CSV table of C-alpha atoms and ligand atoms in Angstrom, one decimal:
chain,number,residue,atom,x,y,z
A,1,ARG,CA,-13.9,12.6,-40.2
A,2,ALA,CA,-16.3,15.1,-38.7
A,3,LYS,CA,-18.5,12.2,-37.7
A,4,GLU,CA,-15.7,10.4,-36.0
A,5,ASN,CA,-14.8,13.4,-34.0
A,6,GLY,CA,-18.4,14.2,-33.2
A,7,ARG,CA,-18.4,11.0,-31.3
A,8,ASN,CA,-15.7,12.4,-29.0
A,9,GLY,CA,-17.7,15.5,-28.2
A,10,PHE,CA,-15.7,17.6,-30.7
A,11,ASN,CA,-17.3,19.5,-33.4
A,12,PHE,CA,-15.3,20.6,-36.3
A,13,TYR,CA,-17.8,23.3,-37.3
A,14,GLU,CA,-17.8,24.9,-33.9
A,15,PRO,CA,-16.2,28.3,-34.5
A,16,ALA,CA,-14.3,28.5,-31.2
A,17,MET,CA,-12.6,25.2,-30.5
A,18,SER,CA,-11.5,25.1,-26.9
A,19,ALA,CA,-7.8,25.0,-26.2
A,20,GLY,CA,-8.3,21.5,-24.7
A,21,ALA,CA,-9.9,20.2,-27.9
A,22,ALA,CA,-7.1,21.8,-30.0
A,23,GLU,CA,-4.5,20.2,-27.9
A,24,ARG,CA,-6.2,16.9,-28.1
A,25,LEU,CA,-6.4,17.1,-31.9
A,26,ARG,CA,-2.7,17.9,-31.9
A,27,MET,CA,-2.0,15.0,-29.6
A,28,GLU,CA,-4.0,12.7,-31.9
A,29,HIS,CA,-1.8,13.8,-34.8
A,30,GLU,CA,1.4,13.2,-32.9
A,31,LEU,CA,0.2,9.9,-31.5
A,32,ARG,CA,0.0,8.6,-35.0
A,33,GLY,CA,3.7,8.3,-35.5
A,34,ALA,CA,4.7,7.8,-31.9
A,35,LEU,CA,5.1,4.0,-32.1
A,36,ALA,CA,7.2,4.2,-35.2
A,37,ARG,CA,9.3,7.0,-33.7
A,38,ASP,CA,9.9,4.7,-30.7
A,39,GLU,CA,8.4,7.2,-28.2
A,40,MET,CA,6.3,4.6,-26.3
A,41,LEU,CA,7.7,2.8,-23.3
A,42,LEU,CA,6.5,0.6,-20.5
A,43,HIS,CA,6.9,1.0,-16.8
A,44,TYR,CA,6.5,-2.0,-14.5
A,45,GLN,CA,4.9,-1.9,-11.0
A,46,PRO,CA,5.2,-4.7,-8.5
A,47,GLN,CA,2.3,-6.7,-7.1
A,48,VAL,CA,3.2,-8.4,-3.8
A,49,ALA,CA,1.7,-11.0,-1.5
A,50,LEU,CA,0.4,-9.1,1.5
A,51,SER,CA,1.4,-12.0,3.8
A,52,ASP,CA,5.2,-11.7,3.1
A,53,CYS,CA,5.7,-9.0,0.5
A,54,SER,CA,7.1,-11.5,-2.0
A,55,LEU,CA,6.8,-10.5,-5.7
A,56,ARG,CA,3.8,-12.1,-7.3
A,57,GLY,CA,3.5,-10.1,-10.5
A,58,VAL,CA,4.0,-6.9,-12.4
A,59,GLU,CA,1.6,-4.6,-14.1
A,60,ALA,CA,2.8,-3.1,-17.3
A,61,LEU,CA,1.9,0.6,-17.6
A,62,CYS,CA,2.3,2.6,-20.7
A,63,ARG,CA,4.1,5.9,-21.0
A,64,TRP,CA,4.7,8.3,-23.9
A,65,GLN,CA,8.1,10.0,-24.1
A,66,HIS,CA,6.9,13.0,-25.9
A,67,PRO,CA,9.5,15.3,-27.5
A,68,ARG,CA,7.6,18.5,-26.5
A,69,LEU,CA,5.6,17.5,-23.4
A,70,GLY,CA,8.0,15.1,-21.7
A,71,LEU,CA,6.7,11.9,-20.1
A,72,VAL,CA,3.0,11.8,-20.8
A,73,ALA,CA,0.7,9.7,-18.5
A,74,PRO,CA,-1.7,7.1,-20.0
A,75,ASP,CA,-4.8,9.0,-18.7
A,76,GLN,CA,-3.7,11.7,-21.2
A,77,PHE,CA,-3.2,9.7,-24.3
A,78,ILE,CA,-5.1,6.3,-24.0
A,79,PRO,CA,-8.5,8.1,-24.4
A,80,VAL,CA,-7.1,9.8,-27.5
A,81,ALA,CA,-5.8,6.5,-28.9
A,82,GLU,CA,-9.2,4.9,-28.2
A,83,ASP,CA,-11.1,7.7,-30.0
A,84,SER,CA,-8.8,7.9,-33.0
A,85,GLY,CA,-8.6,4.1,-33.8
A,86,LEU,CA,-4.9,3.9,-32.8
A,87,ILE,CA,-5.6,1.8,-29.7
A,88,GLY,CA,-5.5,-1.5,-31.5
A,89,GLU,CA,-1.9,-0.9,-32.6
A,90,LEU,CA,-0.9,0.4,-29.2
A,91,THR,CA,-2.4,-2.5,-27.4
A,92,ALA,CA,-0.7,-5.0,-29.7
A,93,TRP,CA,2.6,-3.2,-29.0
A,94,VAL,CA,2.1,-3.1,-25.2
A,95,LEU,CA,1.2,-6.8,-25.1
A,96,GLU,CA,4.1,-7.9,-27.2
A,97,GLN,CA,6.6,-5.7,-25.5
A,98,ALA,CA,5.6,-6.7,-22.0
A,99,CYS,CA,5.5,-10.5,-22.8
A,100,ARG,CA,9.0,-10.2,-24.4
A,101,GLN,CA,10.2,-8.4,-21.3
A,102,LEU,CA,9.0,-11.1,-19.0
A,103,ILE,CA,10.8,-13.7,-21.1
A,104,LEU,CA,14.0,-11.6,-21.1
A,105,TRP,CA,13.8,-11.4,-17.3
A,106,ASP,CA,13.3,-15.2,-17.2
A,107,ARG,CA,16.5,-15.7,-19.2
A,108,ALA,CA,18.3,-13.4,-16.9
A,109,GLY,CA,17.2,-15.5,-13.9
A,110,PHE,CA,14.7,-13.0,-12.6
A,111,ARG,CA,11.5,-14.9,-12.7
A,112,ILE,CA,8.3,-13.0,-12.2
A,113,PRO,CA,5.3,-15.3,-11.9
A,114,ARG,CA,2.7,-13.1,-13.6
A,115,LEU,CA,2.4,-10.2,-16.0
A,116,ALA,CA,-0.7,-7.9,-16.0
A,117,VAL,CA,-1.6,-5.9,-19.0
A,118,ASN,CA,-4.6,-3.4,-19.3
A,119,LEU,CA,-7.1,-4.1,-22.0
A,120,PRO,CA,-8.7,-0.9,-23.3
A,121,MET,CA,-12.4,-0.5,-23.6
A,122,ARG,CA,-12.5,-0.9,-27.4
A,123,GLU,CA,-10.4,-4.1,-27.6
A,124,ILE,CA,-13.0,-6.3,-25.9
A,125,GLU,CA,-15.4,-5.5,-28.7
A,126,ARG,CA,-13.0,-6.7,-31.4
A,127,THR,CA,-13.6,-10.2,-32.6
A,128,ASP,CA,-9.9,-10.9,-33.4
A,129,LEU,CA,-8.7,-10.1,-29.8
A,130,VAL,CA,-8.5,-13.7,-28.7
A,131,ASN,CA,-6.5,-14.8,-31.7
A,132,ARG,CA,-4.2,-11.8,-31.4
A,133,VAL,CA,-3.5,-12.6,-27.7
A,134,ARG,CA,-2.9,-16.3,-28.6
A,135,ARG,CA,-0.5,-15.4,-31.4
A,136,THR,CA,1.4,-13.0,-29.2
A,137,LEU,CA,1.9,-15.7,-26.5
A,138,GLU,CA,3.1,-18.1,-29.2
A,139,ARG,CA,5.5,-15.6,-30.6
A,140,THR,CA,7.0,-14.5,-27.4
A,141,GLY,CA,6.9,-17.9,-25.6
A,142,LEU,CA,5.1,-16.7,-22.5
A,143,THR,CA,2.7,-19.3,-21.2
A,144,PRO,CA,-0.9,-18.2,-20.9
A,145,ASP,CA,-1.1,-18.9,-17.2
A,146,ARG,CA,1.4,-16.1,-16.6
A,147,LEU,CA,-0.6,-13.5,-18.5
A,148,GLU,CA,-3.3,-11.5,-16.7
A,149,LEU,CA,-5.5,-9.2,-18.6
A,150,GLU,CA,-7.2,-6.4,-16.7
A,151,VAL,CA,-10.6,-5.2,-17.8
A,152,THR,CA,-12.9,-2.5,-16.3
A,153,GLU,CA,-16.5,-2.7,-15.3
A,154,SER,CA,-17.7,0.1,-17.6
A,155,MET,CA,-16.0,-1.7,-20.5
A,156,ILE,CA,-17.9,-4.9,-19.8
A,157,MET,CA,-21.2,-3.5,-18.9
A,158,ARG,CA,-21.4,-1.5,-22.1
A,159,ARG,CA,-21.9,-4.7,-24.1
A,160,LEU,CA,-22.3,-7.5,-21.6
A,161,ASP,CA,-23.1,-10.4,-23.9
A,162,LEU,CA,-20.2,-9.6,-26.2
A,163,ALA,CA,-17.9,-9.2,-23.3
A,164,VAL,CA,-18.9,-12.5,-21.7
A,165,THR,CA,-18.2,-14.3,-25.0
A,166,THR,CA,-14.8,-12.7,-25.4
A,167,LEU,CA,-13.8,-13.2,-21.8
A,168,ASP,CA,-14.9,-16.9,-22.0
A,169,ALA,CA,-12.7,-17.4,-25.0
A,170,LEU,CA,-9.8,-15.7,-23.2
A,171,ARG,CA,-10.3,-17.9,-20.2
A,172,ALA,CA,-10.4,-20.9,-22.5
A,173,LEU,CA,-7.0,-19.8,-23.7
A,174,GLY,CA,-5.7,-20.1,-20.2
A,175,VAL,CA,-5.0,-16.4,-19.4
A,176,ILE,CA,-5.9,-14.9,-16.1
A,177,LEU,CA,-8.7,-12.2,-16.0
A,178,ALA,CA,-8.9,-9.4,-13.5
A,179,LEU,CA,-11.5,-6.7,-13.0
A,180,ASP,CA,-9.6,-3.5,-12.6
A,181,ASP,CA,-10.7,-0.5,-10.5
A,182,PHE,CA,-13.4,-2.6,-8.9
A,183,GLY,CA,-16.1,-0.7,-7.1
A,184,THR,CA,-15.9,2.5,-9.2
A,185,GLY,CA,-18.0,1.2,-12.1
A,186,HIS,CA,-21.6,0.2,-12.1
A,187,SER,CA,-21.7,-3.5,-12.5
A,188,SER,CA,-24.4,-5.3,-10.6
A,189,LEU,CA,-23.5,-8.4,-8.6
A,190,ALA,CA,-25.7,-10.5,-10.9
A,191,HIS,CA,-23.5,-9.4,-13.8
A,192,LEU,CA,-20.3,-10.1,-11.9
A,193,LYS,CA,-21.4,-13.7,-11.4
A,194,ARG,CA,-21.7,-14.1,-15.2
A,195,LEU,CA,-18.1,-13.1,-15.9
A,196,PRO,CA,-15.3,-15.7,-15.9
A,197,LEU,CA,-13.0,-13.6,-13.7
A,198,ASN,CA,-10.1,-14.8,-11.6
A,199,ARG,CA,-9.3,-11.7,-9.6
A,200,LEU,CA,-10.8,-8.4,-8.4
A,201,LYS,CA,-8.6,-5.3,-8.2
A,202,MET,CA,-10.0,-3.1,-5.4
A,203,ASP,CA,-9.9,0.5,-6.6
A,204,ARG,CA,-7.5,2.8,-4.8
A,205,SER,CA,-10.2,5.2,-3.8
A,206,PHE,CA,-11.3,2.7,-1.1
A,207,VAL,CA,-7.7,2.1,0.0
A,208,GLU,CA,-6.8,5.7,0.4
A,209,ARG,CA,-8.6,6.3,3.8
A,210,LEU,CA,-8.1,2.9,5.4
A,211,GLY,CA,-7.3,3.5,9.0
A,212,LYS,CA,-9.1,6.8,8.9
A,213,ASP,CA,-12.6,6.2,7.5
A,214,ARG,CA,-14.9,3.6,8.9
A,215,ASP,CA,-17.1,3.4,5.8
A,216,ASP,CA,-14.1,2.8,3.5
A,217,GLU,CA,-12.9,0.1,5.9
A,218,ALA,CA,-16.3,-1.5,5.7
A,219,ILE,CA,-16.2,-1.4,1.9
A,220,ALA,CA,-12.8,-2.9,1.8
A,221,ARG,CA,-13.9,-5.7,4.0
A,222,ALA,CA,-16.9,-6.3,1.9
A,223,VAL,CA,-14.9,-6.4,-1.4
A,224,ILE,CA,-12.5,-8.9,0.2
A,225,ALA,CA,-15.4,-11.0,1.4
A,226,LEU,CA,-17.1,-10.9,-1.9
A,227,GLY,CA,-14.0,-12.0,-3.7
A,228,ARG,CA,-13.5,-14.9,-1.3
A,229,SER,CA,-17.1,-16.1,-1.6
A,230,LEU,CA,-17.0,-15.9,-5.4
A,231,GLY,CA,-13.6,-17.7,-5.4
A,232,LEU,CA,-11.7,-14.7,-6.7
A,233,GLY,CA,-8.3,-13.5,-5.6
A,234,VAL,CA,-8.3,-9.9,-4.4
A,235,ILE,CA,-5.6,-7.3,-4.9
A,236,ALA,CA,-5.8,-3.8,-3.6
A,237,GLU,CA,-4.3,-0.9,-5.6
A,238,GLY,CA,-2.8,2.3,-4.4
A,239,ILE,CA,-1.3,1.1,-1.2
A,240,GLU,CA,0.9,4.0,0.0
A,241,THR,CA,1.2,3.5,3.8
A,242,ARG,CA,2.1,0.9,6.3
A,243,THR,CA,-1.3,1.5,7.9
A,244,GLN,CA,-3.2,0.6,4.7
A,245,HIS,CA,-0.9,-2.5,4.2
A,246,ASP,CA,-1.5,-3.7,7.8
A,247,PHE,CA,-5.2,-3.3,7.5
A,248,LEU,CA,-5.5,-5.2,4.3
A,249,ARG,CA,-3.2,-8.0,5.4
A,250,ASP,CA,-5.1,-8.4,8.6
A,251,GLU,CA,-8.3,-8.7,6.6
A,252,PHE,CA,-6.7,-11.4,4.5
A,253,CYS,CA,-6.6,-9.5,1.2
A,254,ASP,CA,-4.3,-11.6,-1.0
A,255,GLU,CA,-2.1,-9.0,-2.7
A,256,GLY,CA,-1.3,-5.4,-3.0
A,257,GLN,CA,0.1,-2.9,-5.4
A,258,GLY,CA,1.2,0.7,-4.7
A,259,TYR,CA,3.9,3.1,-4.0
A,260,LEU,CA,4.6,1.5,-0.7
A,261,TYR,CA,6.1,-1.5,-2.5
A,262,GLY,CA,7.3,0.4,-5.6
A,263,ARG,CA,6.5,3.0,-8.1
A,264,PRO,CA,6.2,2.0,-11.7
A,265,LEU,CA,9.7,1.8,-13.2
A,266,ALA,CA,11.3,1.3,-16.6
A,267,ALA,CA,12.5,-2.3,-17.1
A,268,ALA,CA,16.2,-1.8,-16.2
A,269,ALA,CA,15.3,0.1,-13.0
A,270,PHE,CA,12.7,-2.4,-12.0
A,271,LEU,CA,15.2,-5.3,-12.4
A,272,GLU,CA,17.8,-3.3,-10.4
A,273,SER,CA,15.4,-2.7,-7.5
A,274,TRP,CA,13.8,-6.1,-7.3
A,275,SER,CA,16.3,-8.7,-8.3
A,276,VAL,CA,18.1,-8.2,-5.0
A,277,MET,CA,15.0,-8.8,-2.9
A,278,GLU,CA,15.0,-12.5,-2.7
A,279,GLY,CA,12.1,-13.9,-0.8
A,280,GLY,CA,10.3,-10.6,-0.7
A,281,MET,CA,11.1,-7.1,0.2
A,282,HIS,CA,11.4,-5.9,3.8
A,283,LEU,CA,8.8,-3.4,4.8
A,284,SER,CA,10.1,-1.1,7.4
A,285,ALA,CA,7.9,1.4,9.0
A,286,ASP,CA,10.1,4.1,7.4
A,287,ARG,CA,9.1,3.3,3.9
A,288,THR,CA,5.8,4.9,4.6
A,289,ALA,CA,7.6,8.2,5.0
A,290,GLU,CA,9.1,7.9,1.5
A,291,ALA,CA,5.7,7.6,-0.1
A,292,PRO,CA,4.3,11.0,-1.0
B,301,C2E,P1,-4.7,1.3,-13.6
B,301,C2E,O1,-4.7,0.1,-14.5
B,301,C2E,O2,-5.7,1.3,-12.5
B,301,C2E,O3,-3.2,1.4,-13.1
B,301,C2E,C1,-2.9,1.8,-11.8
B,301,C2E,C2,-2.5,3.3,-11.8
B,301,C2E,O4,-2.4,3.7,-10.4
B,301,C2E,C3,-1.2,3.6,-12.5
B,301,C2E,O5,-1.3,4.9,-13.0
B,301,C2E,C4,-0.3,3.6,-11.3
B,301,C2E,O6,0.9,4.4,-11.5
B,301,C2E,C5,-1.1,4.2,-10.2
B,301,C2E,N1,-0.7,3.9,-8.9
B,301,C2E,C6,-0.1,2.7,-8.5
B,301,C2E,N2,0.2,2.7,-7.2
B,301,C2E,C7,-0.2,3.9,-6.7
B,301,C2E,C8,-0.2,4.5,-5.4
B,301,C2E,O7,0.2,4.0,-4.4
B,301,C2E,N3,-0.8,5.8,-5.3
B,301,C2E,C9,-1.3,6.4,-6.4
B,301,C2E,N4,-1.8,7.7,-6.2
B,301,C2E,N5,-1.3,5.9,-7.7
B,301,C2E,C10,-0.8,4.7,-7.8
B,301,C2E,P2,-0.9,5.2,-14.5
B,301,C2E,O8,0.4,4.4,-14.8
B,301,C2E,O9,-0.8,6.7,-14.7
B,301,C2E,O10,-2.0,4.6,-15.3
B,301,C2E,C11,-3.3,5.1,-15.3
B,301,C2E,C12,-4.3,4.3,-16.0
B,301,C2E,O11,-4.0,4.3,-17.4
B,301,C2E,C13,-4.2,2.8,-15.6
B,301,C2E,O12,-5.0,2.6,-14.5
B,301,C2E,C14,-4.9,2.2,-16.8
B,301,C2E,O13,-6.3,2.2,-16.8
B,301,C2E,C15,-4.4,3.0,-18.0
B,301,C2E,N6,-3.3,2.4,-18.6
B,301,C2E,C16,-2.0,2.4,-18.3
B,301,C2E,N7,-1.2,1.7,-19.2
B,301,C2E,C17,-2.1,1.3,-20.1
B,301,C2E,C18,-1.9,0.5,-21.3
B,301,C2E,O14,-0.9,0.0,-21.7
B,301,C2E,N8,-3.1,0.2,-22.0
B,301,C2E,C19,-4.3,0.7,-21.6
B,301,C2E,N9,-5.3,0.4,-22.3
B,301,C2E,N10,-4.5,1.4,-20.5
B,301,C2E,C20,-3.4,1.7,-19.7
B,302,MG,MG1,-4.7,-1.8,-14.4
B,303,MG,MG1,-6.7,0.0,-11.5
B,304,MG,MG1,-7.1,3.0,-11.5
């Protein structure tokens, strides 16, 4: 126990535990029963084609409806789940729940081509991941070509050979693989070449200042060009303004995700806001003003 926590940078024998560490320990304890208590939920955020704003996919994003803290963001509890060994159970739940939701929407006549789910750091190192994904697809009836798994560079680079083996097996299963937050990690291009990826997700830190910062514009162009020359689709995250959208569309970035098209919403609200937009949403210049 002490060893396990030592890995997280906590030390049980430290006399003055910081408030942050105490809170984290409390959260770990509470997280243990959260799934059983039905406190986890998923929000869905649209991914659109930049050419016509048609709906191409959704990313499932986990939330924790905490009795004391309210709605807790994943940045707060995913690291805790990873360090405490709860992440496997949580990931299984997210995957199953999201696949089921897509099938429910299919049955309601609201067909979303693709579902993206985030794979946490630790899962890629588990040998049973591929079988678990396969069984979830079989159970829910979602075909593999509609499931996209998002991994991050830091996750892969930590144990490259193992990651390549796992990702190869996932590709063989027929699922789509995306590299999330691309550009923020430290993968070399040589490593990138070894990975069986289908898509790059350009990190929102490069998107933020498009139209204002020449360097970020150059980086965005380079990421799009890299994706194209490696045969990968490119999606930009964190698009909040019409300026960013126009820049990326004009540079032939394939898809976009961000508040401009929609914030992450619970399933019912997502259906309500998107089912009416046949053939893609209409982007007025005004929508930019709505984004914070
Ligand atoms: P991510 O996978 O890069 O997800 C995108 C994050 O950017 C989401 O934050 C989303 O709400 C936010 N975002 C989207 N559009 C915009 C925008 O226009 N502007 C800004 N400022 N932000 C935008 P969220 O939902 O808080 O998730 C944060 C991170 O937590 C995710 O980053 C992902 O790494 C992780 N995460 C979320 N759900 C899960 C999950 O079910 N499992 C695992 N392992 N990780 C998850
Ligand atoms: Mg993601
Ligand atoms: Mg991301
Ligand atoms: Mg991110």
